[in-house]
Short mmCIF file of C-alpha atoms and ligand atoms in Angstrom, two decimals:
data_model
loop_
_atom_site.label_atom_id
_atom_site.label_comp_id
_atom_site.label_asym_id
_atom_site.label_seq_id
_atom_site.Cartn_x
_atom_site.Cartn_y
_atom_site.Cartn_z
CA MET A 17 -1.74 4.60 81.29
CA ALA A 18 1.04 7.07 82.17
CA PRO A 19 0.12 10.64 81.89
CA PHE A 20 1.60 12.69 79.05
CA LYS A 21 4.66 14.92 79.87
CA ALA A 22 6.11 17.78 77.86
CA GLY A 23 8.56 20.47 78.60
CA PHE A 24 11.78 22.43 77.84
CA ILE A 25 15.28 21.23 78.35
CA SER A 26 18.11 23.71 78.20
CA VAL A 27 21.68 22.38 77.64
CA LEU A 28 24.36 24.53 79.04
CA GLY A 29 28.09 24.36 79.21
CA ARG A 30 31.41 25.53 78.05
CA PRO A 31 32.29 25.34 74.47
CA ASN A 32 33.64 21.91 73.48
CA VAL A 33 32.16 20.04 76.50
CA GLY A 34 29.84 18.19 73.84
CA LYS A 35 26.56 19.96 73.89
CA SER A 36 26.01 19.57 70.16
CA THR A 37 27.00 16.03 70.02
CA LEU A 38 24.66 15.21 72.83
CA PHE A 39 21.85 17.05 71.14
CA ASN A 40 22.42 15.05 68.04
CA SER A 41 22.74 11.73 70.08
CA ILE A 42 19.44 12.53 71.89
CA LEU A 43 17.74 13.67 68.42
CA GLY A 44 19.23 11.06 66.25
CA GLU A 45 17.13 10.18 63.13
CA LYS A 46 13.82 11.38 64.72
CA ILE A 47 15.08 14.89 64.58
CA ALA A 48 12.41 17.56 64.25
CA ILE A 49 14.30 21.05 64.37
CA VAL A 50 12.18 23.97 64.77
CA SER A 51 12.85 27.54 65.05
CA GLU A 52 10.10 30.20 65.81
CA LYS A 53 12.12 33.15 64.20
CA PRO A 54 14.40 31.62 61.70
CA GLN A 55 16.57 34.74 61.24
CA THR A 56 16.96 35.55 64.75
CA THR A 57 17.41 32.21 66.33
CA ARG A 58 21.04 31.36 65.42
CA ASN A 59 21.51 31.33 69.25
CA ARG A 60 18.78 28.98 70.07
CA ILE A 61 17.75 25.77 68.31
CA LEU A 62 14.77 23.65 69.41
CA GLY A 63 15.20 19.92 68.77
CA ILE A 64 12.27 17.82 69.76
CA ARG A 65 12.29 14.37 70.93
CA ASN A 66 8.99 12.73 70.85
CA ILE A 67 8.43 9.76 72.67
CA LYS A 68 5.44 7.62 73.42
CA ASN A 69 4.24 9.43 76.61
CA GLY A 70 5.90 12.65 76.18
CA GLN A 71 7.49 15.50 74.09
CA LEU A 72 11.12 16.63 75.20
CA ILE A 73 12.06 20.00 73.53
CA PHE A 74 15.82 20.67 73.72
CA VAL A 75 17.10 24.18 73.64
CA ASP A 76 20.87 24.15 72.31
CA THR A 77 22.39 27.21 73.55
CA PRO A 78 26.00 28.59 72.69
CA GLY A 79 28.57 27.99 75.31
CA ILE A 80 28.32 30.67 77.87
CA HIS A 81 31.55 32.36 76.97
CA PRO A 82 33.21 35.14 78.89
CA GLY A 83 34.07 37.78 76.72
CA LYS A 84 33.64 41.69 76.05
CA SER A 85 32.26 42.08 72.62
CA THR A 86 28.76 42.68 72.14
CA LEU A 87 28.24 39.42 70.34
CA ASN A 88 29.55 37.64 73.26
CA GLN A 89 27.23 39.57 75.58
CA ARG A 90 24.32 38.76 73.49
CA MET A 91 25.39 35.14 73.40
CA VAL A 92 25.58 34.96 77.04
CA SER A 93 22.50 36.51 77.81
CA THR A 94 20.45 34.35 75.31
CA ALA A 95 22.03 31.24 77.05
CA ILE A 96 21.12 32.52 80.49
CA GLU A 97 17.64 33.61 79.32
CA SER A 98 16.80 30.18 77.79
CA GLY A 99 17.91 28.44 80.92
CA LYS A 100 15.54 30.67 83.05
CA ASP A 101 12.51 29.35 81.19
CA ALA A 102 13.62 25.71 81.14
CA ASP A 103 11.94 23.02 82.96
CA VAL A 104 15.07 21.04 83.15
CA LEU A 105 18.45 22.52 82.85
CA LEU A 106 21.51 20.19 81.82
CA PHE A 107 24.74 21.57 82.92
CA LEU A 108 27.18 19.60 80.76
CA ILE A 109 30.94 19.19 81.66
CA ASP A 110 33.80 17.32 80.12
CA ALA A 111 34.91 14.62 82.30
CA SER A 112 38.48 14.66 80.93
CA ALA A 113 39.02 18.50 81.41
CA PRO A 114 39.84 19.92 84.82
CA VAL A 115 37.46 22.27 86.68
CA VAL A 116 38.34 25.87 85.91
CA GLU A 117 37.09 29.30 87.14
CA GLU A 118 34.88 29.57 84.29
CA ASP A 119 32.78 26.41 85.27
CA ARG A 120 32.43 27.79 88.86
CA GLN A 121 31.13 31.06 87.07
CA MET A 122 28.91 29.20 84.95
CA VAL A 123 27.27 27.14 87.59
CA GLY A 124 26.41 30.37 89.35
CA SER A 125 24.24 31.32 86.40
CA LEU A 126 21.99 28.40 87.25
CA ARG A 127 20.86 29.80 90.56
CA GLY A 128 18.41 32.26 88.97
CA SER A 129 16.74 29.51 87.26
CA LYS A 130 13.28 27.83 88.16
CA GLY A 131 14.14 24.63 86.53
CA ILE A 132 15.49 21.68 87.94
CA SER A 133 19.26 21.21 87.34
CA PHE A 134 21.27 17.98 86.25
CA LEU A 135 24.92 17.63 86.25
CA VAL A 136 25.82 15.82 83.16
CA ILE A 137 29.19 14.50 83.19
CA ASN A 138 30.27 13.92 79.31
CA LYS A 139 32.96 12.04 77.71
CA ILE A 140 33.13 9.13 80.36
CA ASP A 141 34.61 6.94 77.31
CA LEU A 142 37.82 9.04 78.17
CA VAL A 143 38.28 8.48 81.81
CA ARG A 144 38.45 5.86 84.36
CA LYS A 145 35.26 5.47 86.34
CA ALA A 146 37.33 6.22 89.58
CA SER A 147 38.17 9.53 88.49
CA LEU A 148 34.28 10.56 88.29
CA LEU A 149 33.68 10.67 91.96
CA PRO A 150 36.07 13.56 92.89
CA ILE A 151 34.47 15.40 89.88
CA MET A 152 30.97 14.76 91.45
CA ASP A 153 32.09 16.00 94.66
CA GLN A 154 33.62 19.26 93.40
CA TYR A 155 30.31 20.14 91.60
CA GLN A 156 28.08 19.25 94.46
CA ARG A 157 29.61 21.67 96.46
CA LEU A 158 29.09 24.40 94.01
CA HIS A 159 25.38 23.64 93.27
CA PRO A 160 22.46 21.44 94.71
CA PHE A 161 22.16 19.35 91.43
CA GLU A 162 18.99 17.36 91.37
CA ARG A 163 20.68 14.56 89.60
CA ILE A 164 24.08 13.51 88.49
CA ILE A 165 24.43 11.63 85.16
CA PRO A 166 27.58 10.48 83.50
CA VAL A 167 27.32 10.03 79.77
CA SER A 168 29.06 9.74 76.52
CA ALA A 169 27.43 11.65 74.07
CA LEU A 170 29.91 10.02 71.50
CA THR A 171 29.12 6.27 72.27
CA GLY A 172 25.52 6.83 73.56
CA GLU A 173 26.49 5.17 77.01
CA GLY A 174 24.00 6.68 79.67
CA VAL A 175 22.08 8.81 77.12
CA SER A 176 18.79 6.79 77.47
CA LEU A 177 18.93 6.87 81.22
CA LEU A 178 19.40 10.62 80.98
CA LEU A 179 16.12 10.83 78.82
CA GLU A 180 14.30 8.64 81.46
CA GLU A 181 15.32 10.73 84.30
CA ILE A 182 14.36 14.06 82.55
CA LEU A 183 10.94 12.60 81.80
CA LYS A 184 10.25 11.75 85.24
CA LEU A 185 10.86 15.25 86.29
CA LEU A 186 8.80 17.08 83.36
CA PRO A 187 5.46 18.49 84.13
CA GLU A 188 2.23 16.77 82.87
CA SER A 189 1.38 18.71 79.91
CA PRO A 190 0.07 18.31 76.40
CA ALA A 191 2.55 18.56 73.52
CA TYR A 192 3.79 22.02 72.68
CA TYR A 193 4.55 21.19 68.94
CA PRO A 194 3.05 18.89 66.29
CA GLU A 195 5.14 15.94 65.76
CA ASP A 196 6.12 16.59 62.19
CA MET A 197 6.99 20.38 62.44
CA ILE A 198 9.48 21.30 59.77
CA THR A 199 8.81 24.34 57.49
CA ASP A 200 11.03 25.59 54.56
CA GLN A 201 12.11 28.73 56.72
CA THR A 202 13.39 26.20 59.23
CA GLU A 203 15.42 24.52 56.44
CA ARG A 204 16.92 27.63 55.41
CA PHE A 205 17.93 28.17 59.18
CA ILE A 206 19.42 24.71 59.68
CA VAL A 207 21.37 25.01 56.29
CA ALA A 208 22.97 28.17 57.69
CA GLU A 209 23.84 26.52 60.88
CA ILE A 210 25.27 23.68 59.13
CA ILE A 211 27.59 25.86 56.98
CA ARG A 212 28.67 27.84 59.96
CA GLU A 213 29.61 24.68 61.76
CA LYS A 214 31.76 23.61 58.92
CA VAL A 215 33.41 26.90 58.76
CA ILE A 216 34.20 26.50 62.52
CA GLN A 217 35.42 23.12 62.06
CA HIS A 218 37.82 23.95 59.15
CA SER A 219 39.15 27.17 60.60
CA TYR A 220 41.20 28.21 63.59
CA GLN A 221 40.11 29.06 67.05
CA GLU A 222 39.59 32.65 66.48
CA ILE A 223 37.13 32.16 63.72
CA PRO A 224 34.09 30.74 65.32
CA PHE A 225 32.68 33.67 67.29
CA SER A 226 32.91 36.11 64.52
CA THR A 227 31.25 34.21 61.85
CA ALA A 228 27.66 34.40 60.61
CA VAL A 229 25.98 32.78 57.64
CA THR A 230 23.11 34.12 55.62
CA ILE A 231 21.05 32.42 52.98
CA GLU A 232 20.69 34.47 49.84
CA SER A 233 18.59 32.19 47.98
CA PHE A 234 16.87 28.99 48.34
CA GLU A 235 15.55 27.72 44.76
CA GLU A 236 13.83 24.37 44.50
CA ARG A 237 14.25 22.87 41.17
CA PRO A 238 11.88 19.89 41.53
CA GLU A 239 12.24 18.77 37.74
CA LYS A 240 15.77 17.91 38.49
CA GLY A 241 15.30 16.82 42.05
CA LEU A 242 17.64 19.74 43.12
CA VAL A 243 17.86 22.73 45.56
CA VAL A 244 20.12 25.42 44.65
CA ILE A 245 21.45 27.25 47.67
CA LYS A 246 23.23 30.55 47.61
CA ALA A 247 24.89 31.48 51.23
CA THR A 248 27.22 34.28 52.41
CA ILE A 249 29.88 33.81 55.15
CA HIS A 250 30.43 36.77 57.18
CA VAL A 251 33.53 37.38 58.69
CA GLU A 252 35.14 40.52 60.45
CA ARG A 253 38.41 40.74 58.95
CA ASP A 254 40.22 40.44 55.77
CA SER A 255 42.53 38.13 57.42
CA GLN A 256 39.79 35.78 58.48
CA LYS A 257 38.39 35.95 54.90
CA LYS A 258 41.88 34.51 53.91
CA ILE A 259 41.89 31.87 56.39
CA VAL A 260 38.15 30.78 55.26
CA ILE A 261 39.05 30.68 51.69
CA GLY A 262 42.58 29.22 52.12
CA LYS A 263 45.29 28.83 49.42
CA GLY A 264 43.90 28.59 46.00
CA GLY A 265 40.37 28.33 47.54
CA HIS A 266 40.91 24.96 48.97
CA LYS A 267 39.61 25.46 52.22
CA LEU A 268 36.17 27.15 51.12
CA LYS A 269 35.97 24.37 48.76
CA LYS A 270 36.22 21.67 51.77
CA ILE A 271 33.88 23.85 53.57
CA GLY A 272 31.31 23.94 50.86
CA GLU A 273 31.63 19.83 50.26
CA THR A 274 31.22 18.88 53.74
CA ALA A 275 28.23 21.21 54.11
CA ARG A 276 26.76 20.12 50.95
CA LYS A 277 26.83 16.39 52.02
CA GLU A 278 25.37 17.08 55.32
CA ILE A 279 22.66 19.21 53.76
CA GLU A 280 21.88 16.56 51.25
CA ALA A 281 21.49 13.97 54.04
CA PHE A 282 19.31 16.12 56.01
CA SER A 283 17.20 17.20 53.19
CA ASN A 284 16.91 14.04 51.31
CA ARG A 285 17.77 15.52 47.94
CA LYS A 286 20.69 16.93 45.80
CA VAL A 287 21.92 20.20 46.68
CA PHE A 288 23.90 22.68 44.60
CA LEU A 289 25.72 24.68 47.06
CA GLU A 290 27.31 28.30 46.39
CA LEU A 291 29.35 29.99 48.99
CA TRP A 292 30.56 33.66 49.20
CA VAL A 293 32.79 35.24 51.78
CA ASN A 294 31.86 38.78 53.07
CA VAL A 295 34.06 41.01 55.37
CA GLU A 296 31.76 42.89 57.47
CA LYS A 297 34.31 45.13 59.62
CA ASN A 298 33.81 44.81 63.35
CA TRP A 299 30.08 43.54 63.07
CA THR A 300 30.49 41.58 66.30
CA ARG A 301 30.58 44.94 68.04
CA ASP A 302 27.93 46.66 66.13
CA PRO A 303 24.31 46.24 67.50
CA ARG A 304 22.83 47.06 63.87
CA ALA A 305 25.03 44.81 62.10
CA LEU A 306 24.33 42.00 64.84
CA ASP A 307 20.29 42.39 64.28
CA ARG A 308 20.89 42.29 60.53
CA LEU A 309 22.90 38.93 60.89
CA GLY A 310 20.49 37.38 63.07
CA TYR A 311 21.83 37.81 66.79
CA ALA A 312 18.78 38.90 68.81
CA VAL A 313 18.29 38.00 72.31
CA HIS A 314 14.75 36.62 72.81
CA ARG A 315 12.81 34.27 75.05
CA LEU A 316 10.85 31.04 74.56
P1 GDP B 20 29.97 22.00 72.10
O1 GDP B 20 31.04 23.00 71.65
O2 GDP B 20 29.63 21.68 73.60
O3 GDP B 20 28.81 21.82 71.33
O4 GDP B 20 31.00 20.38 71.87
P2 GDP B 20 30.80 19.66 70.52
O5 GDP B 20 29.51 18.80 70.69
O6 GDP B 20 30.94 20.32 69.41
O7 GDP B 20 32.03 18.55 70.87
C1 GDP B 20 33.28 19.02 71.02
C2 GDP B 20 34.27 17.88 70.75
O8 GDP B 20 33.98 16.91 71.67
C3 GDP B 20 34.03 17.22 69.46
O9 GDP B 20 35.18 16.87 68.89
C4 GDP B 20 33.29 15.91 69.73
O10 GDP B 20 33.40 14.94 69.04
C5 GDP B 20 33.82 15.63 71.15
N1 GDP B 20 32.93 14.84 72.15
C6 GDP B 20 31.70 15.20 72.41
N2 GDP B 20 31.26 14.24 73.26
C7 GDP B 20 32.07 13.44 73.34
C8 GDP B 20 32.26 11.93 74.09
O11 GDP B 20 31.23 11.72 74.96
N3 GDP B 20 33.41 11.44 74.20
C9 GDP B 20 34.24 11.84 73.36
N4 GDP B 20 35.57 10.95 73.34
N5 GDP B 20 34.27 13.04 72.68
C10 GDP B 20 33.32 13.75 72.64
MG1 MG B 21 28.05 23.18 69.80
#
């Protein structure tokens, strides 16, 4: 029988290269998302894929994003920290986007890591196969990647090959987490993440990095098969609050509806979701506010 293997896999890459999509494609329905410190793990999600002879623990990090604010610095250090402890690092790039200076800098951050690094070329459904060769060539010059794997996180092409290759390189180890590890605390965290994602999807570019979501209450009403969730979306400026709320509350309604549907699908029960928007001036620059809103740098 093949030995059992387990380990941590960190997914790094610029915003929009498809990290979350890949994450979802790998975890699919068999998802068991856990977070050890629910209020402080906004920056780090563990997604566990249990297979017959192994446990693959994925760490989704925010894009390593250059920027000057305290929030950006924390996000960058969290991304780099989680990469340092990983057994395998997936450096994800977008096959349809040109290589920019930012990519070069990010590849540099792989050097301090003890993990084995893979170059994962995503979005191959958007390009001709021939265009992959020069991309591979460029990146190979930047870093000695152990494997280069083209995938489409969207169509799933190449994803099972990627998993096989990861498993080959993971250490022999017993599982780190029980197969069914999902707690109520974790659910709160996931709910906050879903809402935050919807805010980002429905707002302009400048909103994402200055949004936090906190869950004010999470009330089970088993007699009605319902959960009542009250959450606050924190933004930095009045102008952002206006954007999030939209004309006549239209945008906030849309955010609430799409988030509710996803939470219902995830939690298998009906959800009543109430959203508030709060302006917390300059919170991305204030270390105390950052702690309160759940941005702490920590390790695995
Ligand atoms: P992240 O910021 O790195 O987490 O990127 P996301 O996973 O949010 O993806 C950014 C955008 O790229 C979304 O619109 C995805 O639907 C899209 N995307 C991700 N992977 C693929 C892919 O393999 N092919 C195509 N065509 N689009 C993709
Ligand atoms: Mg993402």
